[in-house]
Structures are given as structure tokens and as C-alpha cells.
Tab-separated table of C-alpha atoms and ligand atoms in Angstrom:
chain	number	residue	atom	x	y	z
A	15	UNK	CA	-3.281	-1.162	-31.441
A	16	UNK	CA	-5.633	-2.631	-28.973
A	17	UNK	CA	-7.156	0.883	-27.129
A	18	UNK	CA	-7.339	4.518	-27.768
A	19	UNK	CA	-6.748	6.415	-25.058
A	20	UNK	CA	-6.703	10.551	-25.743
A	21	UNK	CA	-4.680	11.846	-22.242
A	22	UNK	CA	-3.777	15.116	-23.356
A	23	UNK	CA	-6.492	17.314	-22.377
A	24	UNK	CA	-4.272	20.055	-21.453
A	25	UNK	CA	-3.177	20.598	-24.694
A	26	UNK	CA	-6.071	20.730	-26.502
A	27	UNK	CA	-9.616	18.734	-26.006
A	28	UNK	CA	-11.992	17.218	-28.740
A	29	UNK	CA	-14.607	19.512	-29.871
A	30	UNK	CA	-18.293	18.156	-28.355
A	31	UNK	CA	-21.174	17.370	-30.422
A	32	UNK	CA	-23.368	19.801	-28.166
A	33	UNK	CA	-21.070	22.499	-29.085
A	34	UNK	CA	-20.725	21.302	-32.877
A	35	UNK	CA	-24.865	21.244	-33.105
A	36	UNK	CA	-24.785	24.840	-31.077
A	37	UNK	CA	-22.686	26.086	-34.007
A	38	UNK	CA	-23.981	24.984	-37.057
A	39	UNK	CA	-27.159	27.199	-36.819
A	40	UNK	CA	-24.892	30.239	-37.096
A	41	UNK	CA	-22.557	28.176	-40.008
A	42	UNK	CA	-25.795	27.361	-41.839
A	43	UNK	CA	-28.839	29.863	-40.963
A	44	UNK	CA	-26.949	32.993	-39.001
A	45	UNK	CA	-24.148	33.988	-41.654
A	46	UNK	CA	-24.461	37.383	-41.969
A	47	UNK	CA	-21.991	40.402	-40.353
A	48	UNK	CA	-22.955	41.322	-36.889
A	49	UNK	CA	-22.150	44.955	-37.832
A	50	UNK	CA	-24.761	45.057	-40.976
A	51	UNK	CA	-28.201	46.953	-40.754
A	52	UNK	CA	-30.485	44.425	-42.259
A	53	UNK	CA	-32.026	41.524	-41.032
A	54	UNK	CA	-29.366	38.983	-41.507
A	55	UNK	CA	-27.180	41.368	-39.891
A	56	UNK	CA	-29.431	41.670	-37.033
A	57	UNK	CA	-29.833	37.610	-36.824
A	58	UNK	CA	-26.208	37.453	-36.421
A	59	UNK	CA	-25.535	39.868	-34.002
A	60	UNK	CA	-28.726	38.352	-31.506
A	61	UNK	CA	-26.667	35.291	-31.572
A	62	UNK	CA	-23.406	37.109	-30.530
A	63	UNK	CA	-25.366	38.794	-27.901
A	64	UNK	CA	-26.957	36.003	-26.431
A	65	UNK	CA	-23.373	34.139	-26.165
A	66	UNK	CA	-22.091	37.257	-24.440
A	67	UNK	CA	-24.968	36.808	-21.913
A	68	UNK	CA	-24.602	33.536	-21.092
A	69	UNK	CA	-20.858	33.797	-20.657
A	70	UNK	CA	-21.770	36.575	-18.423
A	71	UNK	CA	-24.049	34.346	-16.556
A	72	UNK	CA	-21.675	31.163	-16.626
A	73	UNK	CA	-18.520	33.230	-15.551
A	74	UNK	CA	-20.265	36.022	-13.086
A	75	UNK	CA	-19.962	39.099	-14.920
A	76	UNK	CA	-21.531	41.828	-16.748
A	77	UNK	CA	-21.409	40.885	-20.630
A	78	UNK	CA	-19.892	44.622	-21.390
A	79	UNK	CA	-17.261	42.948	-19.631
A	80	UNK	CA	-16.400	40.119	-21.690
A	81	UNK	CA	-14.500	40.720	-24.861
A	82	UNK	CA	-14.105	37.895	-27.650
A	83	UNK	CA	-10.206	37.200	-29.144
A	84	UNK	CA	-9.144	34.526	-31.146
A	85	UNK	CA	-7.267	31.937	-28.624
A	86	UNK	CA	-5.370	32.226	-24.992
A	87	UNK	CA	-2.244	33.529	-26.170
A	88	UNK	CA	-4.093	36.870	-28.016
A	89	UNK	CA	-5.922	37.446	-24.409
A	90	UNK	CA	-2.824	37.254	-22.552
A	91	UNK	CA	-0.982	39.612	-24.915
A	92	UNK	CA	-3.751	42.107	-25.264
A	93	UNK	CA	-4.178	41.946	-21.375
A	94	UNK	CA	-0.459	42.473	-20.619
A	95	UNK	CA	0.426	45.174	-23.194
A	96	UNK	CA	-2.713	46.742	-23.117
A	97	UNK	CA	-2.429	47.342	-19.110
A	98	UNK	CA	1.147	47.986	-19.378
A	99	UNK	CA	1.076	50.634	-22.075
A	100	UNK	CA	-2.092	52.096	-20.189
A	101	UNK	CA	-0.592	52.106	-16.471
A	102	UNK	CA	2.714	53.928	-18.071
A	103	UNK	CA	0.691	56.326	-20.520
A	104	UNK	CA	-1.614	57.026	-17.205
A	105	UNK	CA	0.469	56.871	-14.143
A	106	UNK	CA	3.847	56.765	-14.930
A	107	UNK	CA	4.059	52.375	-13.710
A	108	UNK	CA	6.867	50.882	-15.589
A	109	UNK	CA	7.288	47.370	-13.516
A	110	UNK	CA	5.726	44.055	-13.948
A	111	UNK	CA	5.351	41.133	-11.637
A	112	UNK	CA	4.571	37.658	-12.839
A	113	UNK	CA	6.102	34.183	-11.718
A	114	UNK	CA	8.580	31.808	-13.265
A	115	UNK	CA	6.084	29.281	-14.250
A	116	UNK	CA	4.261	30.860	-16.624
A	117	UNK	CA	2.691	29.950	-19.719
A	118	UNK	CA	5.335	31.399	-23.188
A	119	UNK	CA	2.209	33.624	-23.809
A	120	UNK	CA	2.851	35.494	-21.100
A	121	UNK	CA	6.866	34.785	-20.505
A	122	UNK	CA	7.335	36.413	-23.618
A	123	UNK	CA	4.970	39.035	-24.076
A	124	UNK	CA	6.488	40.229	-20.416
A	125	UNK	CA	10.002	39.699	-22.476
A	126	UNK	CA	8.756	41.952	-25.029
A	127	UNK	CA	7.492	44.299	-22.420
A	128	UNK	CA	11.056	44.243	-21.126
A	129	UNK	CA	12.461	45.559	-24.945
A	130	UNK	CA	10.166	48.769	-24.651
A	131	UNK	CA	11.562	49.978	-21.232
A	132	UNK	CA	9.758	47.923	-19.007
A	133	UNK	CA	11.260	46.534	-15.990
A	134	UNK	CA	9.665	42.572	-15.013
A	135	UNK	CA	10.349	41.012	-11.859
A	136	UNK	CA	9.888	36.935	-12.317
A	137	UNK	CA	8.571	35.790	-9.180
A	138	UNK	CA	9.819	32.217	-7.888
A	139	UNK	CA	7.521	29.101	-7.069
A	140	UNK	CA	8.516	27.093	-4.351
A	141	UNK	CA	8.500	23.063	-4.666
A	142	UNK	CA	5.216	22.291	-5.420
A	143	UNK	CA	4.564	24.944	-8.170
A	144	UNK	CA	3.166	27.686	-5.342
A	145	UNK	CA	4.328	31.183	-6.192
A	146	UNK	CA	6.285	32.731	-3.181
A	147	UNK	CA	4.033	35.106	-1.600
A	148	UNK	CA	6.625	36.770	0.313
A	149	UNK	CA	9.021	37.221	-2.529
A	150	UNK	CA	5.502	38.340	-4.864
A	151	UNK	CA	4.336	41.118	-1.468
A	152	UNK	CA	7.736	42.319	-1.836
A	153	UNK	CA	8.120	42.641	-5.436
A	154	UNK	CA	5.126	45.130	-5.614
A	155	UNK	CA	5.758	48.533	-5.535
A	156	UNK	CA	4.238	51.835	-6.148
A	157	UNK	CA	5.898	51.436	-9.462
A	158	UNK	CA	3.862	48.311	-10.415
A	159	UNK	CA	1.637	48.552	-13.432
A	160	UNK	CA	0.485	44.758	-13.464
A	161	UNK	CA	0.464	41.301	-11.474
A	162	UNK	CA	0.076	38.782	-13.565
A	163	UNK	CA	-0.394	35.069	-12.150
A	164	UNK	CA	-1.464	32.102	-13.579
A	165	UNK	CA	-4.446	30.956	-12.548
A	166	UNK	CA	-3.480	26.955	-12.723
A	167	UNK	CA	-0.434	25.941	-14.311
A	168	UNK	CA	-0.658	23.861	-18.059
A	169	UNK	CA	2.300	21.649	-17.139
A	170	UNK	CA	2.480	20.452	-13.058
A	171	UNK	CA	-1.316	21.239	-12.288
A	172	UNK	CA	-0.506	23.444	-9.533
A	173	UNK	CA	-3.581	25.951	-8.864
A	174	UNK	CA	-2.112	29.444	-7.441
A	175	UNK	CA	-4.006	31.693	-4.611
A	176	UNK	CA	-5.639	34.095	-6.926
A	177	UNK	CA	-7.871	35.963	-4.601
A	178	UNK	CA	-4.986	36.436	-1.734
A	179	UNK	CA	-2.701	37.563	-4.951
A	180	UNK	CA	-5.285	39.979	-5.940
A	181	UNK	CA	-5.345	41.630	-2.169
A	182	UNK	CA	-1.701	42.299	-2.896
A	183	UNK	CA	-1.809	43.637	-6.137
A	184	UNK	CA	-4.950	46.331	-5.279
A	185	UNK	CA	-2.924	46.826	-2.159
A	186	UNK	CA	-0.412	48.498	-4.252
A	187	UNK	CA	-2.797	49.958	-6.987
A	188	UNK	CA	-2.005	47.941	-9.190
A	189	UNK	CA	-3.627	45.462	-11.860
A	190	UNK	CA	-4.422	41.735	-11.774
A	191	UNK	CA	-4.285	39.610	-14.209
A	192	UNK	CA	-5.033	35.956	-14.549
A	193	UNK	CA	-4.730	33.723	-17.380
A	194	UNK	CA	-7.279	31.162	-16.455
A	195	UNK	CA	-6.993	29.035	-19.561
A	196	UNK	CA	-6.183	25.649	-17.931
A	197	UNK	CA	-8.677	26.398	-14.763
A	198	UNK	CA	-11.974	27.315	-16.687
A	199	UNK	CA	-13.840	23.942	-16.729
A	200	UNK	CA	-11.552	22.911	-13.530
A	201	UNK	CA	-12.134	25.661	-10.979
A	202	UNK	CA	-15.502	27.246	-10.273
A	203	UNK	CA	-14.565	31.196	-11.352
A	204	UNK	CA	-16.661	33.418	-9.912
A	205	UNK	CA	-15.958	36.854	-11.069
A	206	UNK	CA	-18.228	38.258	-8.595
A	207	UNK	CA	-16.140	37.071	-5.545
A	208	UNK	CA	-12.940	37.077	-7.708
A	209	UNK	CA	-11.573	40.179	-7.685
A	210	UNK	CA	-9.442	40.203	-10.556
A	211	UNK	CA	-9.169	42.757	-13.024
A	212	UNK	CA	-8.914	41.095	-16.168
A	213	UNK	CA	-8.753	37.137	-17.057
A	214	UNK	CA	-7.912	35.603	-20.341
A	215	UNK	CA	-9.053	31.941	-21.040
A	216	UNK	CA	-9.342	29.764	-24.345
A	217	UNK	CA	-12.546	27.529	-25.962
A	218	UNK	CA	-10.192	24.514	-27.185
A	219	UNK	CA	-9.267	23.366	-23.871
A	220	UNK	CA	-12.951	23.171	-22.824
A	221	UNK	CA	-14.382	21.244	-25.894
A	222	UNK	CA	-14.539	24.645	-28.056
A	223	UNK	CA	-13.149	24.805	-31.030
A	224	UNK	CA	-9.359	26.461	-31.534
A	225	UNK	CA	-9.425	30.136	-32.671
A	226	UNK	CA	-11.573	31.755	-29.884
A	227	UNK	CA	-11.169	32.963	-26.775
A	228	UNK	CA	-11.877	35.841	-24.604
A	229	UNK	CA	-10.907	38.546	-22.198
A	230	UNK	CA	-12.792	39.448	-19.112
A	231	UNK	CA	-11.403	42.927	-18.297
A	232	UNK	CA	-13.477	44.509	-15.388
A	233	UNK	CA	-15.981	47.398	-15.567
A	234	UNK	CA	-14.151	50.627	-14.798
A	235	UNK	CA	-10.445	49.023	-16.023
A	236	UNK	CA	-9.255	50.620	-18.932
A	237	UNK	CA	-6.547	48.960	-21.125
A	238	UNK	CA	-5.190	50.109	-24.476
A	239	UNK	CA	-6.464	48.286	-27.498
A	240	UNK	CA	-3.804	45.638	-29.140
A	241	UNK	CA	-5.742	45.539	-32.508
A	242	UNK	CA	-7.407	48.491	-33.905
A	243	UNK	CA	-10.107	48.287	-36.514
A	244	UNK	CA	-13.555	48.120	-36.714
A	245	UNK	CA	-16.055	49.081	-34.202
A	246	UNK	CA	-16.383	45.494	-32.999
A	247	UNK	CA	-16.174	44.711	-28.946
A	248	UNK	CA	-16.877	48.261	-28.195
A	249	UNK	CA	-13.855	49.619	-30.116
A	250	UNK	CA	-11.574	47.197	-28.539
A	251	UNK	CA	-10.617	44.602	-30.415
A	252	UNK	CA	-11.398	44.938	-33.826
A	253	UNK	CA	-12.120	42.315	-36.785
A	254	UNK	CA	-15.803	40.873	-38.009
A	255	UNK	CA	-16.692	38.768	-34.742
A	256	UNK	CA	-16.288	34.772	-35.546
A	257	UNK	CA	-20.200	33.800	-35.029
A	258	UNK	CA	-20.213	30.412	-34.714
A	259	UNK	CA	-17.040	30.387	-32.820
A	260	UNK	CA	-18.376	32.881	-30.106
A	261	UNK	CA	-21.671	30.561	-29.897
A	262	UNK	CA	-19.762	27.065	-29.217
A	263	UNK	CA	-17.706	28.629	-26.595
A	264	UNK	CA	-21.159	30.166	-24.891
A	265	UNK	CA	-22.047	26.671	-25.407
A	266	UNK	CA	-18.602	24.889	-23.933
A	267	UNK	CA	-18.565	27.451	-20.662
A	268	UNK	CA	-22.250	26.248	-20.252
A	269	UNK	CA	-21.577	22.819	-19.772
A	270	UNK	CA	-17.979	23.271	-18.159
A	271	UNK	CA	-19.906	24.920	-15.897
A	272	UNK	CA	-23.195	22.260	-15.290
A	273	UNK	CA	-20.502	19.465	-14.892
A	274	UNK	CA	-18.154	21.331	-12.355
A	275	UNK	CA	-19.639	18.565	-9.365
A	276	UNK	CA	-18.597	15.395	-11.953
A	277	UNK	CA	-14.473	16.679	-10.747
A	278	UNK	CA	-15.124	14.906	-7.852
A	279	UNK	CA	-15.011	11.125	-10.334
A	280	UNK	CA	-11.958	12.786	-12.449
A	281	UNK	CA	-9.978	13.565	-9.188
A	282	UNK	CA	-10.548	10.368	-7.999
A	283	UNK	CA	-9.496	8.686	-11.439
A	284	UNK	CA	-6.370	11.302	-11.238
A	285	UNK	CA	-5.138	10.171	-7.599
A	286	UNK	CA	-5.515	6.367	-9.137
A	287	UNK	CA	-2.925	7.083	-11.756
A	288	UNK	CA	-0.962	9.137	-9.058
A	289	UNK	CA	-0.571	6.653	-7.027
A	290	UNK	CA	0.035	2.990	-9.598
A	291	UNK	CA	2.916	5.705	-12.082
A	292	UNK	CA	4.540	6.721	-8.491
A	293	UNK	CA	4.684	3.004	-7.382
A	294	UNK	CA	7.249	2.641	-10.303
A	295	UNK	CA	10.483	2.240	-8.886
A	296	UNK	CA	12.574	5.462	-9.302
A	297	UNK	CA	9.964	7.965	-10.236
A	298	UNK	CA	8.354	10.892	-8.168
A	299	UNK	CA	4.972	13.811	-9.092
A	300	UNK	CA	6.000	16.182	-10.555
A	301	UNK	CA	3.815	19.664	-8.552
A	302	UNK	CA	1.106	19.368	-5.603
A	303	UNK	CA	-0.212	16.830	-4.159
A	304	UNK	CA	-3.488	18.468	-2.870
A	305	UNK	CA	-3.628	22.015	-4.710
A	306	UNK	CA	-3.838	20.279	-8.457
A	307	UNK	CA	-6.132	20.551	-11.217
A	308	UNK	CA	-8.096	17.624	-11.098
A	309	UNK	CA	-6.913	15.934	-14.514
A	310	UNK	CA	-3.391	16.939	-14.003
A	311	UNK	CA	-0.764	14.014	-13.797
A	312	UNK	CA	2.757	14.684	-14.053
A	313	UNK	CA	5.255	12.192	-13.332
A	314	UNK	CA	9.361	12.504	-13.645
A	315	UNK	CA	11.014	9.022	-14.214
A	316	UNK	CA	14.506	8.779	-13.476
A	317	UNK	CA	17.176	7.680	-15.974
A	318	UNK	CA	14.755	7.800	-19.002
A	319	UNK	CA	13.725	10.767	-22.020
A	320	UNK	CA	10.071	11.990	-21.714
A	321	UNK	CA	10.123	11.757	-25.210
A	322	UNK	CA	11.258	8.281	-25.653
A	323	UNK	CA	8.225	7.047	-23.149
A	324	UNK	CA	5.891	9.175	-25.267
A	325	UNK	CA	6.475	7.575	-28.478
A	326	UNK	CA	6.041	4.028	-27.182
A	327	UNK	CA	2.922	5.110	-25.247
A	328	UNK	CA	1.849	6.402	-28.592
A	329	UNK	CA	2.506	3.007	-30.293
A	330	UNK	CA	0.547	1.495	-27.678
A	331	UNK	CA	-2.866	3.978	-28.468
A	332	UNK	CA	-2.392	6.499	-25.789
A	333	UNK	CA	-1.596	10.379	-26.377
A	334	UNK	CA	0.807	12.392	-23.632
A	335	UNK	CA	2.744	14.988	-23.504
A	336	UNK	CA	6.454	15.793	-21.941
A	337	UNK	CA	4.405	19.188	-20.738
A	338	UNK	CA	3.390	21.874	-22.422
A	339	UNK	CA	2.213	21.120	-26.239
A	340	UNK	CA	3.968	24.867	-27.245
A	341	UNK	CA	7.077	24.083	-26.431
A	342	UNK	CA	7.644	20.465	-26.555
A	343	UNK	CA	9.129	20.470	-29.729
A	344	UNK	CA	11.664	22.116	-28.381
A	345	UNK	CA	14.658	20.225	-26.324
A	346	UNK	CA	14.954	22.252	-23.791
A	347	UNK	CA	14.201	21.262	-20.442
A	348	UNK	CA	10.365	22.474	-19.199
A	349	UNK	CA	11.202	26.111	-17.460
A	350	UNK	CA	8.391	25.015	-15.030
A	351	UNK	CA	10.032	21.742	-14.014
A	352	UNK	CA	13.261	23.558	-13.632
A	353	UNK	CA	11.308	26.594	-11.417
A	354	UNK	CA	10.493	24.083	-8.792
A	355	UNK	CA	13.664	22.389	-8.647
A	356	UNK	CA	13.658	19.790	-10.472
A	357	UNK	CA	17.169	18.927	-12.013
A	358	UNK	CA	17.519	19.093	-15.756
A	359	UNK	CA	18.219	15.289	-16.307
A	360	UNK	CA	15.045	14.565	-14.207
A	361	UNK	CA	13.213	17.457	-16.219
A	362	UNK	CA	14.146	15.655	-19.041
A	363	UNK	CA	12.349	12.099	-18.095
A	364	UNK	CA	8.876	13.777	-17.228
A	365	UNK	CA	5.448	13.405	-18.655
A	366	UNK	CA	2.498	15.067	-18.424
A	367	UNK	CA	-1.097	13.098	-18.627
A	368	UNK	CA	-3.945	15.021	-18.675
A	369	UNK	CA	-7.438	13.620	-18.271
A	370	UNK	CA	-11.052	14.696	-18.498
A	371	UNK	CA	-14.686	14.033	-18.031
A	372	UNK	CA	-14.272	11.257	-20.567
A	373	UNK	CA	-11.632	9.147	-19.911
A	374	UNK	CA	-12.581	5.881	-18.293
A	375	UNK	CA	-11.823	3.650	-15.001
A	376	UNK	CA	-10.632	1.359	-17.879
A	377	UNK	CA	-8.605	4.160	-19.849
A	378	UNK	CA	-6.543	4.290	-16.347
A	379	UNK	CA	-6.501	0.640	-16.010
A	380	UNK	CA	-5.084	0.422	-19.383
A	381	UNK	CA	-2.521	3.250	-18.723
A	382	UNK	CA	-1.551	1.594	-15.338
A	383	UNK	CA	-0.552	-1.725	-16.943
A	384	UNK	CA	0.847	-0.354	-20.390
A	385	UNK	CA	3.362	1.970	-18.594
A	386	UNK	CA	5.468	-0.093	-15.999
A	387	UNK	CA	6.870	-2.316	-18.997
A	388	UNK	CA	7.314	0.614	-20.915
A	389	UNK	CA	9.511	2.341	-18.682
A	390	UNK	CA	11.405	-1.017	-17.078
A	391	UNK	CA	11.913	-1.640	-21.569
A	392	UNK	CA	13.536	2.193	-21.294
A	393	UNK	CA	15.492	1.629	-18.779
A	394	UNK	CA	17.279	-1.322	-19.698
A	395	UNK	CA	18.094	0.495	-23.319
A	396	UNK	CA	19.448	3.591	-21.089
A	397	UNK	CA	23.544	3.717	-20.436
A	398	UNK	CA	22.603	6.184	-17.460
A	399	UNK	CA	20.348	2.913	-15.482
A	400	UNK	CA	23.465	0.835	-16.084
A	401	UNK	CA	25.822	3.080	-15.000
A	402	UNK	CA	23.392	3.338	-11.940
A	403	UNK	CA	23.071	-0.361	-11.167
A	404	UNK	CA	26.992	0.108	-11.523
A	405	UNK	CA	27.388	2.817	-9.042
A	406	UNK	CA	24.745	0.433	-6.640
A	407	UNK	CA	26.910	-2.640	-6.911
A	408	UNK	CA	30.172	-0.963	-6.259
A	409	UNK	CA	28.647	0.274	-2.820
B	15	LIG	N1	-2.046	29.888	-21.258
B	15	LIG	C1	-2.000	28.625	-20.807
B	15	LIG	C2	-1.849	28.380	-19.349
B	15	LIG	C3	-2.085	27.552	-21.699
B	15	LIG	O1	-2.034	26.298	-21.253
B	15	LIG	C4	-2.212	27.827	-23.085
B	15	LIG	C5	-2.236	26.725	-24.067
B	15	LIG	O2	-1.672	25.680	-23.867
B	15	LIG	C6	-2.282	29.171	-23.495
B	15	LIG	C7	-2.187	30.171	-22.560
B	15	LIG	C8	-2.439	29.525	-24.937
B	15	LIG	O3	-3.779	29.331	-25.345
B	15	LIG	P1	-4.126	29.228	-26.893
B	15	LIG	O4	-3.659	27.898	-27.357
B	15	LIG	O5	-5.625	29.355	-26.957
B	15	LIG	O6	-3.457	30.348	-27.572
């Protein structure tokens, strides 16, 4: 194997040594229970508080409003049920709007919304991964507990009109939620301009560690708890707080945050790859050109399996993915490839590459030349390119 290329940031991200030396203090010196009354008690909990702060500083919000969970997917759920149940309990709102392209987090937590009484409308995306505004206006009603929108999608890239989505949603009384997990680190969040109600994001994808997460839920919003215990995150979410979990993420936020203006090299890096994987004869991007997370890259090649090119990519030292990292085990074609139209055989033949602060002008260089003879290899071992050249040479 001659290079190493990791280009699967999307799915989950290296921890950093910043955020490894951030938590060992509380591993090592700060191991005590938040919740005791003594000193090391006290030492723990100054460290929780001071991560709460500075995520409240980094993200734009009061640190009351910022409650700690233990990934992406147990934000979305608690958001989701824990609005729904409220709205219902409160006002009598049974109905749910969210889009087609979601993350399975919140697909099937709205699916398991749907089991309890719930009514969901699932809001198309037109061709580039943008939800329909005129189909989501519509689909809000009087009767509408919750929006919930992606903030940027995990699979195409495509980064969704959050604000003008929230305008509709208060328009109606209702919620908005956002799971930001692929746009923290990508998107400068301001949640004192956004005017969200609750978003849900995740530390791994943001050189955090997996098992922590949070949920912003806005001052005044009340939602129903989704695990009861303790008296941890003001009654909310119970369970001893993960201390040196809570502190890398403070950490990770921090410097998402400090390198927001290094996108601008990424992008550029991004629109590189774009343009050399698109020059391959009989493939075409996948999502938005312009409105795109900056590391996003995802490319359908025609006549081909996703999964075939990731293997020999792998072989050759650099990690994809056919989309999202849940579900790919799966053989079904991606649900967001099929929302925008893409056929299923074409579904079939995509692959995502996602790429970060620390991939290189040479990681792209060596991506550029390892994948044209990897696909042109494909194709000639594919029935469905013959039968193609076929079809051609009848015509
Ligand atoms: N939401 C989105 C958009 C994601 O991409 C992911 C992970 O891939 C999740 C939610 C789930 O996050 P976690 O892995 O922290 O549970």
C-alpha cells in the first residue's frame, strides 16, 4: 500500500490530540461524580460547567440551554419525541413535518412517532437535495407539533435553508428542529440569529470522541424528558454526566469553531476532486453544486457497484463510503439518492468522499489518479458496460 488516505469524515473523524490532552485531566485528576458534595465532586462538576460555557460561547447560547446526550441519534430522538409527546400532551398537535432525506435517526424515530398515533408528512427534496418549500409551507398546519429539517445532509452534502424553514414553522406555532450533526464544524451556527428551537449535533464528527453529544433546546421550549433518572441536566436527561467526554467536545466545538475561515482551502480541495471524478466518462455529482458542505463529494458512476469501487479504493489505502456509514451495510439503495431522483441502478454505483481540514493537495492528487483505472478495471468486469457498448454499436 503506497498512501493512506482517511476520506470518510462524514462518518466519523479521528479524535485530535488537543482534544485527547483536554480530556485526560478529567480521566486522570477530575474523576469524581459531578453530583457529590465534596471536593472531588466539586472539581468535577467546575469542569462540566466550564464546558457548558464555552459551548455556550462557541455555539451562541445560554449554557442552561445546552443539554449533554450520548451521540446524534439520542439528540434527535429525545428532540423529536420529547416535542411530540409535549405539543400533543399541551396543545392537542398530532402532525409532524420532516423531509425525505433525512438521517435513520430521525426517519425512524418519526416512524415510531407514526405507531403512537402520530400523523408525519415526509416532505420531498427537489434535484439537488433542497427540500420543497412550497410542498414544506403547505404541509404545516395548525395541527403541526414539529418541523424537523436537517441542517446539512450526511450523504449528498446538500445544506437546507434553516432560518427561512424556521419562519414557516413559528408561522404556524410550531417547533423547529435541526439536526446539525454534519454542519457543526462546516457552517458557522449562530444560535443567536438562528432561530431554531432545538438542535441536536454529535462530538465524533468534529474530532470528539463517539458517545457524546448534545441538545440545544431553547430557553422557554419545553420538551418531555426521554430518560428519567437522576437530577443531572436540570432533570432532563438523566445518568452521571461523562466528564471527560463533555470536556473534549467543549474542546472540539472550540477549534471547529477557530478554524471555520480554513473552509475556504477544503472547498477548494473539494471542487478539485469535483471536477477530475466528474471528468470520468459516464459519471455525474451526486447533490448541489454551490449549496454543499465543503468536504462533501459524492459521485454516481454508471454501470458499476459503489461497493465494488470501495473495496479496491480500500486496497489501494483510501477509506470511502457508498453514503451513509449506518446504513451501508445494508443493500438497499441510499433513500437520499433515490429522494432526488436518482434511479436505483445509478444509486447503486455512488460514493461518497468526505474530506477535512487534514487531507492534503496530495491526498486529492492521489485520489484523482488512483480512481479513473479503478473504475475503467470495473467496468470492463461489468456485463451491464458490455451490454452498453452493445446497445452503442448496434445504433
Ligand atoms: N444525524 C446525521 C445527519 C448523521 O450524519 C449522523 C451520523 O452519521 C447522526 C445523526 C447520528 O449521530 P451519532 O452517530 O452520533 O449517533
Amino acid at each position: 500500500m503506497s498512501r493512506f488516505v482517511y476520506a470518510d469524515n462524514a462518518a466519523t473523524t479521528p479524535v485530535s490530540r488537543e482534544v485527547i490532552e483536554a480530556m485526560n485531566e478529567a480521566f486522570v485528576t477530575a474523576w469524581g461524580n459531578p453530583s457529590s458534595q465534596h471536593a472531588k465532586g466539586y472539581e468535577a462538576k467546575e469542569l462540566v460547567d466550564s464546558a457548558r460555557e464555552s459551548i455556550a460561547r462557541t455555539l451562541g447560547c445560554l449554557p442552561a440551554e445546552i443539554y449533554f446526550t450520548s451521540c446524534g441519534t439520542e439528540s434527535d430522538n429525545w428532540a423529536i419525541k420529547g416535542a411530540a409527546m409535549r405539543m400533543r400532551e399541551k396543545r392537542g398537535r398530532t402532525h409532524i413535518v420532516t423531509t425525505k432525506i433525512e438521517h435513520h435517526a430521525v426517519l425512524h424515530t418519526c416512524e415510531a412517532l407514526e405507531r403512537e398515533g402520530f400523523s408525519v408528512t415526509y416532505v420531498n427534496v427537489d434535484s439537488d437535495g433542497l427540500v420543497k418549500m412550497d410542498e414544506l409551507e403547505a404541509a404545516i398546519t395548525e395541527k403541526t407539533a414539529l418541523v424537523a429539517v436537517m441542517f446539512a445532509n450526511n450523504e449528498i452534502g446538500t445544506v437546507e435553508p434553516i432560518a427561512k424553514i424556521c419562519e414557516l414553522a413559528h408561522a404556524k406555532g410550531a417547533l423547529m428542529f435541526t439536526d446539525a450533526v454534519q454542519a457543526v464544524g462546516n457552517v458557522d451556527i449562530n444560535l443567536r440569529e438562528l432561530p431554531v428551537d432545538m438542535l441536536a449535533l454529535s462530538g465524533h464528527k468534529i474530532h470528539a470522541p463517539k458517545g457524546i453529544g448534545l441538545l440545544f433546546i431553547r430557553k422557554g421550549v419545553v420538551i418531555n424528558n426521554l430518560i428519567d433518572g437522576g437530577g443531572q441536566e436540570k432533570r432532563k436527561r438523566g445518568g452521571t454526566e461523562n466528564v471527560p467526554y463533555i470536556v473534549g467536545l467543549a474542546k472540539a466545538l472550540e477549534i471547529a469553531k477557530e478554524r471555520l475561515p480554513e473552509l475556504d482551502a477544503v472547498r477548494r480541495r473539494r471542487d478539485r476532486l469535483i471536477d477530475e471524478l466528474t471528468g470520468i466518462p459516464y459519471s455525474k455529482l451526486n447533490g448541489s453544486r454551490t449549496e454543499r458542505l465543503p468536504g462533501n463529494v459524492n459521485i454516481g458512476f454508471e454501470y458499476i457497484e459503489g461497493e465494488s469501487i470501495l473495496m479496491w479504493l480500500d486496497m489501494a489505502g483510501i477509506c470511502a463510503s457508498t453514503g451513509s456509514a449506518c446504513s451501508s451495510a445494508s443493500l438497499d439503495a441510499s433513500h437520499v439518492l433515490l429522494a432526488i431522483g436518482v434511479p436505483h441502478e445509478k444509486a447503486h454505483g455512488s460514493i461518497r468522499l468526505s474530506i477535512s481540514h487534514d487531507t492534503t493537495d496530495e491526498d486529492i492528487d492521489y485520489i484523482i489518479e488512483t480512481m479513473p483505472p479503478i473504475i475503467e478495471r470495473l467496468r470492463e468486469m461489468s456485463p451491464l458496460w458490455e451490454d452498453m457498448k452493445r446497445a452503442l454499436a448496434v445504433k
